[in-house]
Short mmCIF file of C-alpha atoms in Angstrom, two decimals:
data_model
loop_
_atom_site.label_atom_id
_atom_site.label_comp_id
_atom_site.label_asym_id
_atom_site.label_seq_id
_atom_site.Cartn_x
_atom_site.Cartn_y
_atom_site.Cartn_z
CA MET Q 142 -80.24 -29.98 7.89
CA ASP Q 143 -78.29 -32.80 6.20
CA ARG Q 144 -75.74 -33.86 8.77
CA PHE Q 145 -74.58 -36.86 6.75
CA HIS Q 146 -73.92 -34.60 3.77
CA TRP Q 147 -71.93 -32.17 5.92
CA MET Q 148 -70.04 -35.07 7.45
CA SER Q 149 -69.19 -36.55 4.05
CA VAL Q 150 -67.96 -33.19 2.78
CA PHE Q 151 -65.81 -32.65 5.88
CA VAL Q 152 -64.19 -36.08 5.51
CA ALA Q 153 -63.39 -35.35 1.87
CA VAL Q 154 -61.86 -31.95 2.72
CA ALA Q 155 -59.78 -33.45 5.54
CA GLU Q 156 -58.52 -36.33 3.38
CA GLU Q 157 -57.79 -34.14 0.34
CA GLU Q 158 -56.34 -31.39 2.57
CA GLY Q 159 -58.16 -28.81 0.54
CA PHE Q 160 -61.57 -27.57 -0.58
CA ALA Q 161 -60.82 -27.72 -4.31
CA GLY Q 162 -59.70 -31.36 -4.12
CA ALA Q 163 -62.78 -32.28 -2.10
CA ALA Q 164 -65.01 -30.50 -4.62
CA ARG Q 165 -63.50 -32.51 -7.49
CA ARG Q 166 -63.82 -35.76 -5.55
CA LEU Q 167 -67.46 -35.14 -4.62
CA LYS Q 168 -68.36 -33.50 -7.96
CA LEU Q 169 -69.59 -30.40 -6.14
CA SER Q 170 -68.75 -26.73 -6.61
CA PRO Q 171 -66.08 -25.27 -4.27
CA PRO Q 172 -68.60 -22.80 -2.76
CA ALA Q 173 -70.95 -25.71 -1.93
CA VAL Q 174 -68.09 -27.51 -0.15
CA THR Q 175 -67.18 -24.36 1.78
CA ARG Q 176 -70.80 -23.82 2.85
CA ALA Q 177 -71.18 -27.42 4.03
CA VAL Q 178 -68.08 -27.26 6.23
CA ALA Q 179 -69.07 -23.87 7.61
CA ALA Q 180 -72.56 -25.17 8.43
CA LEU Q 181 -71.09 -28.22 10.18
CA GLU Q 182 -68.71 -26.12 12.28
CA GLU Q 183 -71.51 -23.71 13.20
CA ASN Q 184 -73.81 -26.59 14.16
CA LEU Q 185 -71.11 -28.20 16.33
CA GLY Q 186 -69.84 -24.92 17.73
CA VAL Q 187 -66.21 -25.87 17.19
CA ARG Q 188 -63.55 -25.23 14.55
CA LEU Q 189 -62.70 -28.46 12.72
CA LEU Q 190 -60.21 -27.11 10.16
CA ASN Q 191 -57.33 -24.66 10.18
CA ARG Q 192 -57.25 -22.84 6.85
CA THR Q 193 -54.44 -20.85 5.26
CA THR Q 194 -53.78 -19.83 1.67
CA ARG Q 195 -51.35 -22.77 1.40
CA TYR Q 196 -53.06 -25.67 3.16
CA VAL Q 197 -56.02 -27.00 5.12
CA ARG Q 198 -55.40 -29.12 8.21
CA VAL Q 199 -57.70 -30.62 10.84
CA THR Q 200 -57.64 -29.15 14.33
CA GLU Q 201 -57.33 -31.38 17.39
CA ALA Q 202 -61.13 -31.46 17.66
CA GLY Q 203 -61.32 -32.03 13.91
CA ALA Q 204 -59.04 -35.07 14.11
CA ARG Q 205 -61.29 -36.67 16.73
CA TYR Q 206 -64.40 -35.84 14.72
CA LEU Q 207 -62.79 -37.21 11.56
CA ASP Q 208 -62.26 -40.65 13.13
CA ASP Q 209 -65.85 -40.74 14.36
CA ALA Q 210 -67.24 -39.47 11.04
CA ARG Q 211 -65.42 -42.17 9.07
CA ARG Q 212 -66.82 -44.89 11.32
CA ILE Q 213 -70.35 -43.48 11.12
CA LEU Q 214 -70.31 -43.15 7.33
CA ALA Q 215 -68.87 -46.64 6.94
CA ALA Q 216 -71.57 -48.05 9.23
CA VAL Q 217 -74.32 -46.30 7.23
CA GLU Q 218 -72.89 -47.63 3.97
CA GLU Q 219 -72.69 -51.17 5.36
CA ALA Q 220 -76.28 -50.97 6.63
CA GLU Q 221 -77.53 -49.83 3.22
CA GLU Q 222 -75.64 -52.60 1.42
CA THR Q 223 -76.89 -55.21 3.88
CA ALA Q 224 -80.47 -54.06 3.28
CA ALA Q 225 -79.90 -54.20 -0.49
CA GLY Q 226 -78.71 -57.79 -0.21
CA ILE Q 227 -75.39 -59.59 -0.55
CA ASN Q 228 -75.67 -59.55 -4.34
CA ALA Q 229 -75.62 -55.75 -4.53
CA GLU Q 230 -73.32 -54.46 -7.26
CA PRO Q 231 -70.07 -53.02 -5.80
CA ARG Q 232 -69.92 -49.25 -6.11
CA GLY Q 233 -68.00 -46.35 -4.65
CA LEU Q 234 -64.38 -45.40 -3.97
CA ILE Q 235 -61.58 -47.74 -2.86
CA ARG Q 236 -58.45 -46.05 -1.53
CA LEU Q 237 -55.40 -48.28 -1.17
CA THR Q 238 -51.64 -48.13 -0.79
CA ALA Q 239 -48.78 -50.43 -1.76
CA PRO Q 240 -45.00 -50.26 -2.22
CA MET Q 241 -44.26 -48.43 -5.45
CA LEU Q 242 -42.75 -51.17 -7.62
CA PHE Q 243 -44.90 -53.94 -6.15
CA GLY Q 244 -47.95 -51.81 -6.72
CA ARG Q 245 -47.03 -51.12 -10.33
CA LEU Q 246 -46.17 -54.75 -11.15
CA TYR Q 247 -48.82 -56.67 -9.20
CA VAL Q 248 -51.51 -54.54 -7.54
CA MET Q 249 -52.44 -52.15 -10.35
CA PRO Q 250 -53.00 -54.84 -13.01
CA ALA Q 251 -55.45 -56.52 -10.62
CA ALA Q 252 -57.09 -53.18 -9.77
CA LEU Q 253 -57.58 -52.38 -13.45
CA ASP Q 254 -59.22 -55.75 -14.07
CA PHE Q 255 -61.49 -55.15 -11.06
CA LEU Q 256 -62.50 -51.76 -12.42
CA ARG Q 257 -63.32 -53.30 -15.80
CA GLN Q 258 -65.50 -55.89 -14.08
CA TYR Q 259 -67.29 -53.41 -11.81
CA PRO Q 260 -67.90 -50.11 -13.65
CA GLN Q 261 -69.42 -48.34 -10.61
CA VAL Q 262 -66.22 -48.69 -8.55
CA GLU Q 263 -63.41 -46.10 -8.44
CA VAL Q 264 -59.86 -46.65 -7.17
CA GLU Q 265 -57.31 -44.22 -5.76
CA ALA Q 266 -53.87 -45.81 -5.32
CA LEU Q 267 -51.06 -44.35 -3.22
CA LEU Q 268 -47.86 -46.10 -4.34
CA GLN Q 269 -44.81 -45.27 -2.25
CA ASP Q 270 -42.13 -47.03 -0.25
CA ARG Q 271 -43.18 -46.04 3.25
CA VAL Q 272 -45.61 -47.48 5.77
CA VAL Q 273 -48.79 -45.43 5.53
CA ASN Q 274 -51.22 -45.11 8.44
CA LEU Q 275 -54.58 -46.19 7.03
CA MET Q 276 -56.73 -44.28 9.50
CA GLU Q 277 -54.74 -41.04 9.37
CA GLU Q 278 -54.76 -40.92 5.57
CA GLY Q 279 -58.28 -42.24 5.05
CA LEU Q 280 -57.23 -45.41 3.23
CA ASP Q 281 -59.24 -48.62 3.03
CA ALA Q 282 -56.51 -51.21 2.48
CA ALA Q 283 -52.76 -51.67 2.09
CA VAL Q 284 -50.38 -54.26 0.75
CA ARG Q 285 -47.50 -54.71 3.18
CA ILE Q 286 -44.28 -56.68 2.72
CA GLY Q 287 -42.57 -57.87 5.91
CA HIS Q 288 -43.57 -58.93 9.39
CA LEU Q 289 -46.48 -56.93 10.77
CA PRO Q 290 -46.66 -55.25 14.16
CA ASP Q 291 -49.63 -55.97 16.38
CA SER Q 292 -52.55 -53.72 15.45
CA SER Q 293 -56.33 -53.62 15.11
CA LEU Q 294 -56.03 -54.16 11.36
CA ARG Q 295 -57.04 -57.45 9.81
CA ALA Q 296 -54.25 -59.11 7.80
CA ILE Q 297 -54.61 -61.67 5.00
CA LYS Q 298 -51.43 -63.41 3.88
CA VAL Q 299 -51.21 -63.63 0.09
CA GLY Q 300 -47.61 -64.66 -0.60
CA GLU Q 301 -43.99 -64.21 0.33
CA VAL Q 302 -40.79 -62.84 -1.18
CA ARG Q 303 -37.15 -62.58 -0.17
CA ARG Q 304 -34.15 -60.38 -0.72
CA VAL Q 305 -31.88 -61.75 -3.43
CA THR Q 306 -28.41 -60.84 -4.64
CA CYS Q 307 -27.94 -61.00 -8.39
CA ALA Q 308 -25.86 -59.96 -11.37
CA SER Q 309 -25.93 -60.50 -15.11
CA PRO Q 310 -24.40 -63.69 -16.55
CA ASP Q 311 -22.06 -61.49 -18.59
CA TYR Q 312 -20.76 -59.72 -15.48
CA LEU Q 313 -20.28 -63.01 -13.64
CA ALA Q 314 -18.43 -64.51 -16.61
CA ARG Q 315 -15.99 -61.59 -16.50
CA HIS Q 316 -15.56 -61.26 -12.74
CA GLY Q 317 -16.60 -64.61 -11.26
CA GLU Q 318 -19.32 -65.38 -8.73
CA PRO Q 319 -18.89 -64.21 -5.12
CA GLU Q 320 -18.84 -67.27 -2.87
CA THR Q 321 -19.43 -65.43 0.42
CA PRO Q 322 -20.89 -62.03 1.32
CA GLU Q 323 -17.40 -60.79 2.18
CA ALA Q 324 -16.32 -61.51 -1.40
CA LEU Q 325 -18.54 -58.62 -2.53
CA GLY Q 326 -15.65 -56.36 -1.54
CA GLY Q 327 -13.98 -57.38 -4.79
CA HIS Q 328 -17.02 -56.63 -6.94
CA ALA Q 329 -18.79 -53.57 -8.32
CA VAL Q 330 -21.76 -53.20 -5.97
CA ILE Q 331 -24.96 -51.45 -7.05
CA ALA Q 332 -26.95 -50.29 -4.00
CA SER Q 333 -30.53 -49.08 -4.02
CA THR Q 334 -31.57 -46.76 -1.20
CA ALA Q 335 -35.27 -46.86 -2.12
CA ALA Q 336 -36.30 -48.84 0.96
CA SER Q 337 -33.41 -47.96 3.29
CA SER Q 338 -30.71 -45.30 3.29
CA THR Q 339 -28.26 -47.60 5.10
CA LEU Q 340 -25.57 -49.40 3.13
CA GLU Q 341 -25.67 -52.48 5.34
CA TRP Q 342 -26.77 -55.70 3.66
CA LYS Q 343 -28.10 -58.49 5.89
CA PHE Q 344 -27.65 -62.17 5.12
CA GLY Q 345 -28.52 -65.50 6.74
CA PRO Q 346 -31.24 -66.46 9.26
CA GLY Q 347 -32.81 -63.39 10.80
CA GLY Q 348 -30.40 -61.18 8.88
CA GLY Q 349 -27.78 -61.90 11.52
CA HIS Q 350 -24.88 -61.80 9.07
CA ARG Q 351 -24.39 -58.10 8.41
CA LEU Q 352 -22.07 -56.58 5.84
CA ARG Q 353 -21.50 -52.91 5.18
CA VAL Q 354 -21.06 -52.50 1.45
CA ARG Q 355 -19.20 -49.80 -0.44
CA PRO Q 356 -21.12 -49.31 -3.69
CA ARG Q 357 -19.62 -48.09 -6.91
CA LEU Q 358 -23.15 -47.01 -7.80
CA ALA Q 359 -25.80 -45.92 -5.30
CA VAL Q 360 -29.25 -44.96 -6.61
CA SER Q 361 -32.59 -44.05 -5.09
CA SER Q 362 -34.62 -46.30 -7.39
CA ASN Q 363 -34.82 -50.09 -7.49
CA ASP Q 364 -35.64 -49.89 -11.20
CA VAL Q 365 -32.37 -48.09 -11.92
CA ALA Q 366 -30.34 -50.54 -9.83
CA ILE Q 367 -31.91 -53.48 -11.67
CA ASP Q 368 -31.29 -51.88 -15.07
CA ALA Q 369 -27.63 -51.33 -14.19
CA ALA Q 370 -27.26 -54.95 -13.07
CA CYS Q 371 -28.96 -56.23 -16.24
CA GLY Q 372 -26.54 -54.07 -18.20
CA GLY Q 373 -23.59 -55.92 -16.69
CA PHE Q 374 -22.28 -53.19 -14.41
CA GLY Q 375 -22.22 -55.13 -11.14
CA VAL Q 376 -24.00 -56.92 -8.32
CA THR Q 377 -27.20 -55.63 -6.73
CA ARG Q 378 -29.56 -56.77 -3.97
CA VAL Q 379 -33.31 -56.28 -4.25
CA MET Q 380 -36.56 -58.10 -3.55
CA SER Q 381 -37.18 -61.30 -5.51
CA TYR Q 382 -40.45 -60.04 -7.00
CA GLN Q 383 -38.65 -57.02 -8.46
CA VAL Q 384 -36.31 -59.18 -10.58
CA ALA Q 385 -38.57 -62.20 -11.18
CA GLU Q 386 -38.97 -61.45 -14.88
CA ALA Q 387 -35.27 -60.65 -15.38
CA LEU Q 388 -34.29 -63.90 -13.67
CA ALA Q 389 -36.76 -65.91 -15.73
CA ALA Q 390 -35.46 -64.31 -18.94
CA GLY Q 391 -31.84 -65.07 -18.05
CA LYS Q 392 -30.90 -61.38 -17.81
CA LEU Q 393 -29.88 -61.86 -14.16
CA LYS Q 394 -28.62 -64.75 -12.07
CA ARG Q 395 -28.96 -65.17 -8.31
CA VAL Q 396 -25.73 -65.44 -6.31
CA LEU Q 397 -25.03 -66.08 -2.61
CA VAL Q 398 -28.18 -68.22 -2.46
CA PRO Q 399 -27.01 -70.18 0.65
CA TYR Q 400 -26.75 -66.88 2.50
CA GLU Q 401 -30.25 -65.61 1.72
CA SER Q 402 -32.48 -64.71 4.66
CA GLU Q 403 -35.87 -66.32 5.24
CA PRO Q 404 -38.82 -65.15 3.13
CA LEU Q 405 -40.84 -62.07 4.06
CA PRO Q 406 -44.63 -62.39 4.10
CA ILE Q 407 -46.95 -60.32 1.93
CA HIS Q 408 -50.25 -59.26 3.50
CA ILE Q 409 -53.31 -57.31 2.51
CA VAL Q 410 -54.31 -55.33 5.59
CA HIS Q 411 -57.54 -53.45 6.16
CA ALA Q 412 -59.64 -52.12 9.01
CA GLU Q 413 -61.64 -54.78 10.82
CA SER Q 414 -65.37 -54.48 10.30
CA ARG Q 415 -68.44 -56.45 11.31
CA HIS Q 416 -69.66 -56.72 7.74
CA GLY Q 417 -67.44 -54.68 5.44
CA SER Q 418 -68.71 -52.95 2.34
CA THR Q 419 -69.55 -54.98 -0.73
CA ARG Q 420 -66.86 -53.26 -2.79
CA MET Q 421 -64.15 -53.90 -0.17
CA ARG Q 422 -65.11 -57.56 0.35
CA ARG Q 423 -65.13 -58.16 -3.39
CA PHE Q 424 -61.91 -56.22 -4.02
CA ILE Q 425 -59.92 -57.85 -1.22
CA ASP Q 426 -61.06 -61.32 -2.29
CA PHE Q 427 -60.24 -60.48 -5.92
CA LEU Q 428 -56.76 -59.11 -5.12
CA ALA Q 429 -55.94 -61.94 -2.72
CA GLU Q 430 -56.84 -64.57 -5.32
CA ARG Q 431 -54.70 -62.87 -7.95
CA LEU Q 432 -51.65 -62.50 -5.72
CA ARG Q 433 -51.86 -66.03 -4.31
CA ALA Q 434 -52.00 -67.46 -7.83
CA ASP Q 435 -48.83 -65.62 -8.95
CA PRO Q 436 -45.83 -68.00 -8.91
CA ARG Q 437 -43.44 -65.05 -8.53
CA LEU Q 438 -44.81 -64.45 -5.01
CA THR Q 439 -44.03 -67.82 -3.47
CA GLY Q 440 -40.67 -66.89 -1.93
#
């Protein structure tokens, strides 16, 4: 009776929300995955998963068992790596999340370099503009932009960015620079709703100066808003890291600089652990060093 095997299979099924996905992840056959979960439920005498033809979800008992199983498997892995020594080669899966554009521009290049350096490591990246619960979604680490709420997660500050208002030099030559936030009423505003559906832009210390904008163009993608601004259509407001290259190349120019709010911190957050796995220690150190060295992430 291999309880650790059953436990590992159950965690994979719960995280993938399906038997087929778990089978691919574990490189097992779907029938083997089904048998392992059935054996675990029979041994425990409780149903851990609700199954339909459309989805697989953990039951209330399954959710409690999932949290315990993750902790137990992590502790076993840490014990094995400690016994192997601190110089053990990193191996295994790293699951992380980051905001979509930040992840594409900054996190994934570092992750790819890490994978090249450590061929026994695998990475799954969830890139989307929402705050993801690490424990609920079985993730190891996250990159977060903004002030963090109190939690049991460990946070490592790696940089800072700010919201900036910008337009192309060509647009500003034709329409002039806005001197105050209220002057945006006379300009073509490009609003991105990627991070927030509200059309209220906040300026000044603590974002206390609030202005409801009326965009001529509203889009759901920061990339599209930036492209439109670079093309000379109007004024947009995004995070500084998103337009760092366009600003450096002279495609965009910052305006309303005296009205910018204070910088927002960037953190790598992960679950606190007594030791931490070799792969996570190495990856977090690697990513933190890369982000801290990037001049575009200094606010």
